[in-house]
Amino acid sequence: MKRYDERMTATRLSIDADRLYASLDALGRIGAYQDEHSGLVGVRRLALTAEDGAGRRHVVEQMRALGLSVTIDRIGNVYARREGRDPRAKPVLMGSHIDSVATAGRFDGCLGVLGGLEVVRTLDEAKRATRRPIVVAFFTEEEGARFSTDMLGSAVAARRIALDKAWALTDRAGKTVKGELEAIGFLGDAPVELDPPHAYVECHIEQGPMLRAANVDLGVVTGVQAIAWHELVITGRSAHAGTTPMELRRDPGVAAARIQLYLRAMVLSKRYTKQLRATVGVTQYLPGLVNVVPNRVHTTVNIRHPDDAVLKRALDELVAFYATIAKEERVEVQHKVTARTPNIAFAPRVQELVAKHATARGLSQQRIVSGAGHDAQEMAAVCPAGMVFVPGEYEGISHNPREFSTKEQCANGVNVMLDVVVELAEEEGV
Ligand code: GLV
Ligand code: MN
Ligand code: MN
C-alpha cells in the first residue's frame, strides 16, 4: 500500500476559479473609487489608511472562517496558519500584499493573498492534510506609495529593515507607520522576525506586457531587478516671474526638469544596456504660483536595472549630476535614498517546481525577470522562494484601474501555486 503522503501528491486538485475571482471582486470593492482619467472604477487602499484597515479586516475574517490561526506582528504583517501532520516541521508560506497604490486595479498583490486562501479552501474541501503547516500571509506597505519604502513589512520580517526605523517612517502629512498601525488596529504583538519557513511561494500578476505578448499561460519568475528610489528636495529662491532677469534666478523647477531629462538620456544610452528604467513620479513646485519663480521642489526618482552593478554605476552618475545641477542652477539639491534593493535570484528548486507543475497542467510558460518589486524578494533572504506570474490584458498595464487578468489566467497561476505548495508541504525534514 502507498504511504499516505504519496497518495496525497498523486491526485491533482484544482481550485474553484469562480470563487477565486469573486473574492478578488469583493476585496476590490473595498477602497473602490471612480477614476476620472480612465472613467473606470479603480482601487485605492494606500497602506494603513482606513480603506486598508477595512480590506485587512475583510481578509482576516476569511482567514478565521477557514479555521486558520491568525497572528499579527508588530509591523502589521498578518499570518494565517493551517496546521500540518507534523507539528515540528517548518511551514510553507504563501503571501503577498493587499495595500495598493492610489490608482490601482484589483489584482496587484490581492491575487497572491486571496489565491493562498483559495489554496487552503481547496485543500480543506478535499479533506487533504499536508505534512507541513501552510501559512498565508499579507505584508504591510508593499507598495511604498504612502511611506516611501517598498516591501516594508516583509523587509522587517526578513530583518533587512529595523522595526524602529520602519515605525518612524512618515507619510506626506507627517503621520508615522506606528501611529497609523495603531489607528487601524493592526499594531500586533507578535515578534516581527520571521522564523525561516520551509519555502515561500507567491502568485502575482506580471504587471507588464511580456507574457501576454508571448501568448504564454504563465511566467516562471527567475528573480527581481535591482531598485533604487530617491526623494529630492531642491531649494532655490522665489522671485517675481516678470521682473527677475533669467541670469539672476535660482530656479529649482529648472533643476528638476533637467534631472528628469538627464534620466531620459541615461535610459536611452547604451552605457546602461538600454535596460535602465527611470521614472519621476512626483514633482511638487512651491509655492506653486503662476507668477512666482518657485523656491522649492519636492521630486522623486525611481530607477531600476536587472543588474545591480549597472544600477550602481547609473546611481553614481546620477548623484554626480545632482551636484553639477546644483552648481549650474545655483540651487541646493538634497537627496534621500528611500528604497534600495539589489537584483535577486529565486531558488532554482522553486523555479523548477513551478515549471514542472505548469507543464503537468498543460500550461505554456516563459522564464521572466520581474520588473516590479515583490515581498518574495525579501522572503528569498530567509528561505527558498519563488513566484508564479500571471499574464495581464491591455499590455499588462498595472498601477492603473485598467489592470486586468481573466478568470482563467488567475486560476492557472493559483492552481500551479497549489501544486507547488502541496509538493513542498510533503517534503521530509524539519
Ligand atoms: C511595487 O509595486 C513596485 O514599485 O515595484
Ligand atoms: Mn504587488
Ligand atoms: Mn504594486
Tab-separated table of C-alpha atoms and ligand atoms in Angstrom:
chain	number	residue	atom	x	y	z
A	1	MET	CA	0.000	0.000	0.000
A	2	LYS	CA	1.175	3.516	-0.807
A	3	ARG	CA	2.163	5.743	2.058
A	4	TYR	CA	-0.379	8.410	2.969
A	5	ASP	CA	1.720	11.330	1.683
A	6	GLU	CA	2.476	9.593	-1.613
A	7	ARG	CA	-1.207	9.157	-2.219
A	8	MET	CA	-1.746	12.795	-1.370
A	9	THR	CA	0.534	14.114	-4.062
A	10	ALA	CA	-0.756	11.552	-6.550
A	11	THR	CA	-4.129	13.284	-7.065
A	12	ARG	CA	-4.072	16.744	-8.516
A	13	LEU	CA	-6.617	19.122	-7.015
A	14	SER	CA	-7.910	22.246	-8.691
A	15	ILE	CA	-9.117	25.468	-7.172
A	16	ASP	CA	-12.549	26.966	-7.813
A	17	ALA	CA	-11.884	29.683	-10.411
A	18	ASP	CA	-15.270	31.374	-9.928
A	19	ARG	CA	-14.823	31.536	-6.187
A	20	LEU	CA	-11.308	32.973	-6.517
A	21	TYR	CA	-12.500	35.610	-8.980
A	22	ALA	CA	-15.468	36.531	-6.782
A	23	SER	CA	-13.113	37.005	-3.847
A	24	LEU	CA	-10.961	39.389	-5.944
A	25	ASP	CA	-14.107	41.352	-6.804
A	26	ALA	CA	-15.217	41.509	-3.187
A	27	LEU	CA	-11.864	42.813	-1.928
A	28	GLY	CA	-11.721	45.179	-4.914
A	29	ARG	CA	-14.923	46.841	-3.719
A	30	ILE	CA	-13.132	47.976	-0.552
A	31	GLY	CA	-11.451	51.285	-1.348
A	32	ALA	CA	-13.078	51.443	-4.801
A	33	TYR	CA	-13.054	54.913	-6.374
A	34	GLN	CA	-14.176	56.475	-9.637
A	35	ASP	CA	-11.043	57.154	-11.700
A	36	GLU	CA	-11.506	60.429	-13.551
A	37	HIS	CA	-8.820	59.705	-16.155
A	38	SER	CA	-9.967	56.290	-17.338
A	39	GLY	CA	-13.616	56.541	-16.355
A	40	LEU	CA	-13.180	53.144	-14.687
A	41	VAL	CA	-13.640	52.095	-11.092
A	42	GLY	CA	-10.228	51.603	-9.516
A	43	VAL	CA	-8.918	50.619	-6.105
A	44	ARG	CA	-7.339	53.000	-3.613
A	45	ARG	CA	-6.152	51.221	-0.471
A	46	LEU	CA	-2.956	53.001	0.483
A	47	ALA	CA	-1.182	51.236	3.318
A	48	LEU	CA	-2.595	51.743	6.802
A	49	THR	CA	-5.413	54.051	5.726
A	50	ALA	CA	-8.982	53.369	6.850
A	51	GLU	CA	-9.541	51.609	3.500
A	52	ASP	CA	-6.556	49.332	4.075
A	53	GLY	CA	-7.883	48.663	7.581
A	54	ALA	CA	-11.243	47.626	6.107
A	55	GLY	CA	-9.505	45.426	3.496
A	56	ARG	CA	-7.427	43.808	6.224
A	57	ARG	CA	-10.459	43.057	8.400
A	58	HIS	CA	-12.241	41.568	5.387
A	59	VAL	CA	-9.317	39.207	4.671
A	60	VAL	CA	-8.774	38.330	8.349
A	61	GLU	CA	-12.465	37.402	8.581
A	62	GLN	CA	-11.968	34.930	5.722
A	63	MET	CA	-8.867	33.536	7.410
A	64	ARG	CA	-10.808	32.958	10.632
A	65	ALA	CA	-13.761	31.473	8.748
A	66	LEU	CA	-11.336	28.897	7.344
A	67	GLY	CA	-10.346	27.996	10.920
A	68	LEU	CA	-6.815	29.330	10.478
A	69	SER	CA	-4.973	30.724	13.473
A	70	VAL	CA	-4.195	34.374	12.784
A	71	THR	CA	-1.115	36.184	14.090
A	72	ILE	CA	-0.421	39.893	13.683
A	73	ASP	CA	3.137	41.097	14.206
A	74	ARG	CA	4.481	44.454	15.367
A	75	ILE	CA	4.719	45.843	11.823
A	76	GLY	CA	1.175	44.700	10.995
A	77	ASN	CA	2.070	41.678	8.877
A	78	VAL	CA	-0.687	39.090	9.148
A	79	TYR	CA	-0.059	35.320	9.100
A	80	ALA	CA	-2.804	32.671	8.980
A	81	ARG	CA	-1.757	29.112	9.743
A	82	ARG	CA	-3.230	25.750	8.824
A	83	GLU	CA	-1.625	23.004	10.887
A	84	GLY	CA	0.144	20.089	9.275
A	85	ARG	CA	0.507	16.482	10.381
A	86	ASP	CA	3.976	17.070	11.765
A	87	PRO	CA	3.943	19.886	14.316
A	88	ARG	CA	7.755	20.157	14.268
A	89	ALA	CA	8.006	20.737	10.531
A	90	LYS	CA	8.555	24.261	9.215
A	91	PRO	CA	5.613	25.703	7.280
A	92	VAL	CA	5.282	26.512	3.612
A	93	LEU	CA	4.383	30.180	3.266
A	94	MET	CA	2.255	31.808	0.574
A	95	GLY	CA	1.850	35.549	0.601
A	96	SER	CA	1.737	38.968	-0.957
A	97	HIS	CA	0.056	42.281	-0.082
A	98	ILE	CA	-3.369	43.917	-0.103
A	99	ASP	CA	-2.281	47.552	0.156
A	100	SER	CA	-2.372	49.381	-3.161
A	101	VAL	CA	-1.140	52.472	-4.953
A	102	ALA	CA	-3.697	55.285	-5.209
A	103	THR	CA	-4.656	54.316	-8.780
A	104	ALA	CA	-4.756	50.528	-8.624
A	105	GLY	CA	-6.695	47.661	-10.094
A	106	ARG	CA	-7.919	44.700	-8.057
A	107	PHE	CA	-5.233	42.105	-8.834
A	108	ASP	CA	-1.845	43.504	-7.743
A	109	GLY	CA	-0.926	41.654	-4.535
A	110	CYS	CA	-4.503	40.546	-3.829
A	111	LEU	CA	-4.172	37.599	-6.206
A	112	GLY	CA	-1.372	36.121	-4.102
A	113	VAL	CA	-3.196	36.546	-0.789
A	114	LEU	CA	-6.680	35.512	-1.925
A	115	GLY	CA	-5.082	32.814	-4.082
A	116	GLY	CA	-3.366	31.493	-0.946
A	117	LEU	CA	-6.694	31.361	0.870
A	118	GLU	CA	-8.264	29.624	-2.135
A	119	VAL	CA	-5.492	27.005	-1.944
A	120	VAL	CA	-6.359	26.402	1.717
A	121	ARG	CA	-10.089	26.237	0.926
A	122	THR	CA	-9.404	23.693	-1.817
A	123	LEU	CA	-7.311	21.520	0.498
A	124	ASP	CA	-9.979	21.731	3.204
A	125	GLU	CA	-12.764	20.724	0.841
A	126	ALA	CA	-10.749	17.751	-0.353
A	127	LYS	CA	-10.009	16.953	3.332
A	128	ARG	CA	-6.387	16.870	2.363
A	129	ALA	CA	-3.863	17.206	5.132
A	130	THR	CA	-0.268	18.185	4.490
A	131	ARG	CA	2.774	17.114	6.440
A	132	ARG	CA	3.957	20.689	6.924
A	133	PRO	CA	1.795	23.549	8.108
A	134	ILE	CA	0.682	26.012	5.444
A	135	VAL	CA	0.664	29.730	6.181
A	136	VAL	CA	-0.963	32.519	4.165
A	137	ALA	CA	0.448	35.995	4.814
A	138	PHE	CA	-0.117	39.570	3.802
A	139	PHE	CA	2.639	42.069	4.393
A	140	THR	CA	2.399	45.758	5.306
A	141	GLU	CA	3.088	48.597	2.831
A	142	GLU	CA	4.465	46.528	-0.034
A	143	GLU	CA	3.822	49.403	-2.394
A	144	GLY	CA	5.811	52.090	-0.627
A	145	ALA	CA	3.324	54.527	-2.117
A	146	ARG	CA	2.451	56.057	1.254
A	147	PHE	CA	5.558	55.773	3.456
A	148	SER	CA	8.153	55.878	0.622
A	149	THR	CA	9.782	52.481	1.165
A	150	ASP	CA	8.555	49.442	-0.728
A	151	MET	CA	8.302	45.898	0.679
A	152	LEU	CA	8.339	47.457	4.153
A	153	GLY	CA	6.615	44.729	6.159
A	154	SER	CA	8.362	41.814	4.504
A	155	ALA	CA	11.729	43.622	4.761
A	156	VAL	CA	11.216	43.995	8.512
A	157	ALA	CA	10.190	40.323	8.778
A	158	ALA	CA	13.355	39.373	6.873
A	159	ARG	CA	15.466	41.625	9.169
A	160	ARG	CA	16.628	43.931	6.349
A	161	ILE	CA	14.928	46.958	7.883
A	162	ALA	CA	14.877	47.532	11.663
A	163	LEU	CA	11.430	47.751	13.266
A	164	ASP	CA	12.144	51.130	14.909
A	165	LYS	CA	13.177	52.613	11.590
A	166	ALA	CA	10.083	51.260	9.886
A	167	TRP	CA	7.790	52.513	12.669
A	168	ALA	CA	9.274	56.015	12.407
A	169	LEU	CA	8.687	56.432	8.659
A	170	THR	CA	6.187	59.190	7.869
A	171	ASP	CA	3.733	59.903	5.088
A	172	ARG	CA	3.427	63.340	3.459
A	173	ALA	CA	1.182	64.537	6.279
A	174	GLY	CA	3.799	63.537	8.871
A	175	LYS	CA	1.835	60.520	10.174
A	176	THR	CA	4.026	57.635	11.327
A	177	VAL	CA	3.774	53.969	10.433
A	178	LYS	CA	3.443	53.074	14.110
A	179	GLY	CA	0.696	55.615	14.757
A	180	GLU	CA	-1.230	54.516	11.682
A	181	LEU	CA	-0.880	50.832	12.591
A	182	GLU	CA	-2.411	51.687	15.967
A	183	ALA	CA	-5.130	53.792	14.368
A	184	ILE	CA	-6.406	50.946	12.209
A	185	GLY	CA	-5.989	48.344	14.970
A	186	PHE	CA	-3.186	46.378	13.317
A	187	LEU	CA	-0.256	47.027	15.642
A	188	GLY	CA	0.098	43.398	16.652
A	189	ASP	CA	2.237	41.978	19.414
A	190	ALA	CA	3.926	39.032	17.695
A	191	PRO	CA	7.667	39.415	17.084
A	192	VAL	CA	8.459	40.667	13.605
A	193	GLU	CA	11.440	38.410	12.925
A	194	LEU	CA	10.120	35.602	10.785
A	195	ASP	CA	11.172	32.077	11.729
A	196	PRO	CA	12.526	30.829	8.399
A	197	PRO	CA	9.755	28.861	6.705
A	198	HIS	CA	10.497	25.758	4.641
A	199	ALA	CA	9.786	27.736	1.450
A	200	TYR	CA	7.832	30.736	0.152
A	201	VAL	CA	5.642	30.900	-2.977
A	202	GLU	CA	3.868	33.970	-4.352
A	203	CYS	CA	1.442	34.172	-7.253
A	204	HIS	CA	1.272	37.663	-8.754
A	205	ILE	CA	0.218	39.364	-11.954
A	206	GLU	CA	3.170	40.188	-14.211
A	207	GLN	CA	2.262	43.900	-14.321
A	208	GLY	CA	3.930	44.181	-17.712
A	209	PRO	CA	3.368	43.203	-21.358
A	210	MET	CA	5.765	40.312	-21.920
A	211	LEU	CA	3.777	37.165	-21.106
A	212	ARG	CA	0.698	38.321	-22.969
A	213	ALA	CA	2.761	39.337	-26.000
A	214	ALA	CA	4.431	35.914	-25.984
A	215	ASN	CA	0.982	34.345	-25.648
A	216	VAL	CA	2.046	32.076	-22.796
A	217	ASP	CA	-0.090	30.974	-19.855
A	218	LEU	CA	2.389	31.610	-17.058
A	219	GLY	CA	5.696	33.144	-16.110
A	220	VAL	CA	8.296	31.230	-14.121
A	221	VAL	CA	9.964	34.094	-12.290
A	222	THR	CA	13.740	33.812	-12.140
A	223	GLY	CA	14.331	36.892	-9.990
A	224	VAL	CA	13.656	40.579	-9.436
A	225	GLN	CA	15.616	43.507	-10.808
A	226	ALA	CA	17.562	45.994	-8.669
A	227	ILE	CA	15.647	49.039	-7.449
A	228	ALA	CA	16.566	52.497	-6.106
A	229	TRP	CA	14.245	55.312	-5.060
A	230	HIS	CA	15.337	58.863	-4.212
A	231	GLU	CA	13.384	61.707	-2.654
A	232	LEU	CA	14.812	65.078	-3.635
A	233	VAL	CA	14.359	68.493	-2.098
A	234	ILE	CA	15.692	71.183	-4.414
A	235	THR	CA	15.882	74.633	-2.888
A	236	GLY	CA	16.321	77.925	-4.734
A	237	ARG	CA	14.830	81.372	-4.273
A	238	SER	CA	11.350	82.639	-5.061
A	239	ALA	CA	11.196	85.796	-7.141
A	240	HIS	CA	8.938	87.759	-9.456
A	241	ALA	CA	8.247	85.930	-12.717
A	242	GLY	CA	8.074	89.070	-14.832
A	243	THR	CA	10.837	91.233	-13.481
A	244	THR	CA	13.629	88.849	-12.454
A	245	PRO	CA	16.210	88.551	-15.256
A	246	MET	CA	16.877	84.924	-16.150
A	247	GLU	CA	20.521	85.107	-15.115
A	248	LEU	CA	19.597	86.232	-11.600
A	249	ARG	CA	17.279	83.318	-10.944
A	250	ARG	CA	17.884	80.296	-8.742
A	251	ASP	CA	15.050	78.159	-10.042
A	252	PRO	CA	14.651	74.664	-8.535
A	253	GLY	CA	11.992	73.906	-11.148
A	254	VAL	CA	14.539	74.169	-13.932
A	255	ALA	CA	16.899	71.953	-11.932
A	256	ALA	CA	14.158	69.303	-11.512
A	257	ALA	CA	13.329	69.406	-15.217
A	258	ARG	CA	16.983	68.997	-16.151
A	259	ILE	CA	17.299	65.989	-13.833
A	260	GLN	CA	14.309	64.347	-15.496
A	261	LEU	CA	15.721	64.941	-18.977
A	262	TYR	CA	19.115	63.655	-17.889
A	263	LEU	CA	17.458	60.446	-16.666
A	264	ARG	CA	15.779	60.116	-20.038
A	265	ALA	CA	19.147	60.372	-21.770
A	266	MET	CA	20.639	57.780	-19.401
A	267	VAL	CA	17.794	55.364	-20.101
A	268	LEU	CA	18.380	55.656	-23.836
A	269	SER	CA	22.135	55.302	-23.516
A	270	LYS	CA	23.986	52.124	-24.493
A	271	ARG	CA	26.093	52.581	-21.339
A	272	TYR	CA	23.252	51.019	-19.388
A	273	THR	CA	22.426	48.281	-21.881
A	274	LYS	CA	19.126	50.040	-22.631
A	275	GLN	CA	17.574	48.138	-19.746
A	276	LEU	CA	17.570	51.010	-17.310
A	277	ARG	CA	14.079	52.206	-16.330
A	278	ALA	CA	13.652	55.611	-14.706
A	279	THR	CA	10.530	57.406	-13.515
A	280	VAL	CA	9.859	60.787	-11.958
A	281	GLY	CA	6.515	60.176	-10.281
A	282	VAL	CA	6.240	63.216	-8.031
A	283	THR	CA	7.153	66.820	-8.722
A	284	GLN	CA	5.719	69.477	-6.484
A	285	TYR	CA	6.576	73.136	-7.038
A	286	LEU	CA	6.380	75.507	-4.073
A	287	PRO	CA	4.823	77.946	-3.593
A	288	GLY	CA	3.201	76.771	-6.832
A	289	LEU	CA	2.016	80.080	-8.279
A	290	VAL	CA	1.872	81.167	-11.903
A	291	ASN	CA	3.830	84.361	-11.377
A	292	VAL	CA	6.395	83.272	-8.817
A	293	VAL	CA	9.706	81.541	-9.568
A	294	PRO	CA	9.485	78.546	-7.218
A	295	ASN	CA	11.711	78.388	-4.161
A	296	ARG	CA	11.448	74.672	-3.581
A	297	VAL	CA	10.699	71.492	-5.492
A	298	HIS	CA	9.946	68.098	-3.987
A	299	THR	CA	10.503	65.343	-6.505
A	300	THR	CA	11.186	61.623	-6.670
A	301	VAL	CA	13.376	59.397	-8.819
A	302	ASN	CA	12.624	55.694	-9.269
A	303	ILE	CA	15.359	53.836	-11.167
A	304	ARG	CA	15.794	50.114	-11.849
A	305	HIS	CA	18.010	47.697	-13.750
A	306	PRO	CA	18.234	43.877	-13.844
A	307	ASP	CA	21.918	44.042	-12.843
A	308	ASP	CA	22.806	45.735	-9.566
A	309	ALA	CA	26.339	46.577	-10.726
A	310	VAL	CA	24.911	48.501	-13.669
A	311	LEU	CA	22.351	50.225	-11.463
A	312	LYS	CA	25.132	51.234	-9.107
A	313	ARG	CA	27.049	52.862	-11.968
A	314	ALA	CA	23.911	54.689	-13.030
A	315	LEU	CA	23.308	55.910	-9.482
A	316	ASP	CA	26.887	57.184	-9.214
A	317	GLU	CA	26.406	59.122	-12.445
A	318	LEU	CA	23.046	60.474	-11.309
A	319	VAL	CA	24.302	61.626	-7.917
A	320	ALA	CA	27.249	63.355	-9.615
A	321	PHE	CA	24.713	65.087	-11.871
A	322	TYR	CA	22.769	66.310	-8.808
A	323	ALA	CA	25.980	68.122	-7.763
A	324	THR	CA	26.528	69.522	-11.260
A	325	ILE	CA	22.985	70.809	-11.455
A	326	ALA	CA	23.236	72.385	-8.003
A	327	LYS	CA	26.250	74.351	-9.182
A	328	GLU	CA	24.934	75.298	-12.595
A	329	GLU	CA	21.476	76.346	-11.420
A	330	ARG	CA	22.745	77.786	-8.113
A	331	VAL	CA	20.306	75.698	-6.095
A	332	GLU	CA	20.688	73.180	-3.298
A	333	VAL	CA	19.905	69.550	-4.167
A	334	GLN	CA	19.384	67.195	-1.241
A	335	HIS	CA	18.583	63.591	-1.919
A	336	LYS	CA	17.496	60.830	0.417
A	337	VAL	CA	17.603	57.152	-0.558
A	338	THR	CA	14.174	55.833	0.413
A	339	ALA	CA	14.436	52.385	-1.155
A	340	ARG	CA	17.372	50.337	-2.400
A	341	THR	CA	17.374	46.637	-3.161
A	342	PRO	CA	19.790	44.632	-5.317
A	343	ASN	CA	18.650	42.241	-8.008
A	344	ILE	CA	17.842	38.864	-6.506
A	345	ALA	CA	17.537	35.355	-7.939
A	346	PHE	CA	14.795	32.962	-6.844
A	347	ALA	CA	15.668	29.443	-5.681
A	348	PRO	CA	16.236	27.207	-8.724
A	349	ARG	CA	14.305	24.430	-7.000
A	350	VAL	CA	11.179	26.532	-6.611
A	351	GLN	CA	11.505	27.687	-10.227
A	352	GLU	CA	11.739	24.066	-11.319
A	353	LEU	CA	8.651	23.133	-9.319
A	354	VAL	CA	6.674	25.966	-10.902
A	355	ALA	CA	7.810	24.906	-14.383
A	356	LYS	CA	7.154	21.215	-13.701
A	357	HIS	CA	3.620	21.702	-12.426
A	358	ALA	CA	2.741	24.192	-15.152
A	359	THR	CA	3.837	21.605	-17.723
A	360	ALA	CA	1.874	18.862	-15.952
A	361	ARG	CA	-1.239	21.014	-16.281
A	362	GLY	CA	-0.540	21.602	-19.962
A	363	LEU	CA	0.234	25.294	-19.430
A	364	SER	CA	2.768	27.093	-21.603
A	365	GLN	CA	5.342	29.154	-19.777
A	366	GLN	CA	8.256	31.515	-20.060
A	367	ARG	CA	11.090	32.416	-17.682
A	368	ILE	CA	10.901	36.057	-16.715
A	369	VAL	CA	12.710	38.583	-14.506
A	370	SER	CA	10.300	40.714	-12.501
A	371	GLY	CA	10.364	44.416	-13.273
A	372	ALA	CA	8.313	45.177	-10.146
A	373	GLY	CA	9.384	44.704	-6.558
A	374	HIS	CA	7.723	41.930	-4.541
A	375	ASP	CA	7.560	40.558	-1.000
A	376	ALA	CA	9.014	37.338	-2.417
A	377	GLN	CA	12.363	39.065	-2.887
A	378	GLU	CA	12.540	39.748	0.853
A	379	MET	CA	11.481	36.190	1.665
A	380	ALA	CA	14.265	34.959	-0.637
A	381	ALA	CA	16.715	36.138	2.025
A	382	VAL	CA	15.255	33.760	4.620
A	383	CYS	CA	14.163	30.664	2.703
A	384	PRO	CA	13.930	29.168	-0.792
A	385	ALA	CA	11.435	31.446	-2.536
A	386	GLY	CA	9.797	31.714	-5.925
A	387	MET	CA	6.958	33.280	-7.861
A	388	VAL	CA	4.353	32.371	-10.449
A	389	PHE	CA	3.413	35.204	-12.820
A	390	VAL	CA	0.016	35.545	-14.442
A	391	PRO	CA	-0.255	37.489	-17.727
A	392	GLY	CA	-2.295	40.664	-17.927
A	393	GLU	CA	-4.514	42.040	-20.684
A	394	TYR	CA	-4.107	45.515	-22.232
A	395	GLU	CA	-0.309	45.206	-22.432
A	396	GLY	CA	-0.286	44.006	-18.853
A	397	ILE	CA	-0.960	47.518	-17.628
A	398	SER	CA	-0.818	47.834	-13.841
A	399	HIS	CA	-0.883	50.520	-11.150
A	400	ASN	CA	-3.862	51.629	-13.212
A	401	PRO	CA	-7.585	50.757	-12.859
A	402	ARG	CA	-7.381	49.124	-16.302
A	403	GLU	CA	-5.246	46.318	-14.785
A	404	PHE	CA	-6.960	43.074	-15.776
A	405	SER	CA	-6.316	39.355	-15.897
A	406	THR	CA	-9.008	36.870	-16.876
A	407	LYS	CA	-10.555	34.330	-14.549
A	408	GLU	CA	-8.723	31.586	-16.375
A	409	GLN	CA	-5.343	33.341	-16.220
A	410	CYS	CA	-5.752	33.850	-12.461
A	411	ALA	CA	-6.903	30.268	-11.913
A	412	ASN	CA	-3.926	28.885	-13.858
A	413	GLY	CA	-1.485	30.761	-11.629
A	414	VAL	CA	-3.175	29.758	-8.397
A	415	ASN	CA	-3.535	26.128	-9.484
A	416	VAL	CA	0.205	25.946	-10.104
A	417	MET	CA	0.832	27.602	-6.741
A	418	LEU	CA	-1.429	24.935	-5.181
A	419	ASP	CA	0.587	22.125	-6.794
A	420	VAL	CA	3.915	23.634	-5.765
A	421	VAL	CA	2.743	24.185	-2.194
A	422	VAL	CA	1.333	20.659	-1.888
A	423	GLU	CA	4.629	19.184	-3.074
A	424	LEU	CA	6.732	21.399	-0.817
A	425	ALA	CA	4.454	20.702	2.132
A	426	GLU	CA	5.111	16.952	1.874
A	427	GLU	CA	8.890	17.269	1.866
A	428	GLU	CA	10.901	15.492	4.534
A	429	GLY	CA	12.907	17.090	7.310
A	430	VAL	CA	12.077	19.757	9.864
B	1	GLV	C1	5.915	47.825	-6.486
B	1	GLV	O1	4.795	47.715	-6.999
B	1	GLV	C2	6.970	48.414	-7.273
B	1	GLV	O2	7.009	49.648	-7.373
B	1	GLV	O3	7.745	47.656	-7.886
B	2	MN	MN	2.351	43.846	-5.992
B	3	MN	MN	2.144	47.347	-6.969
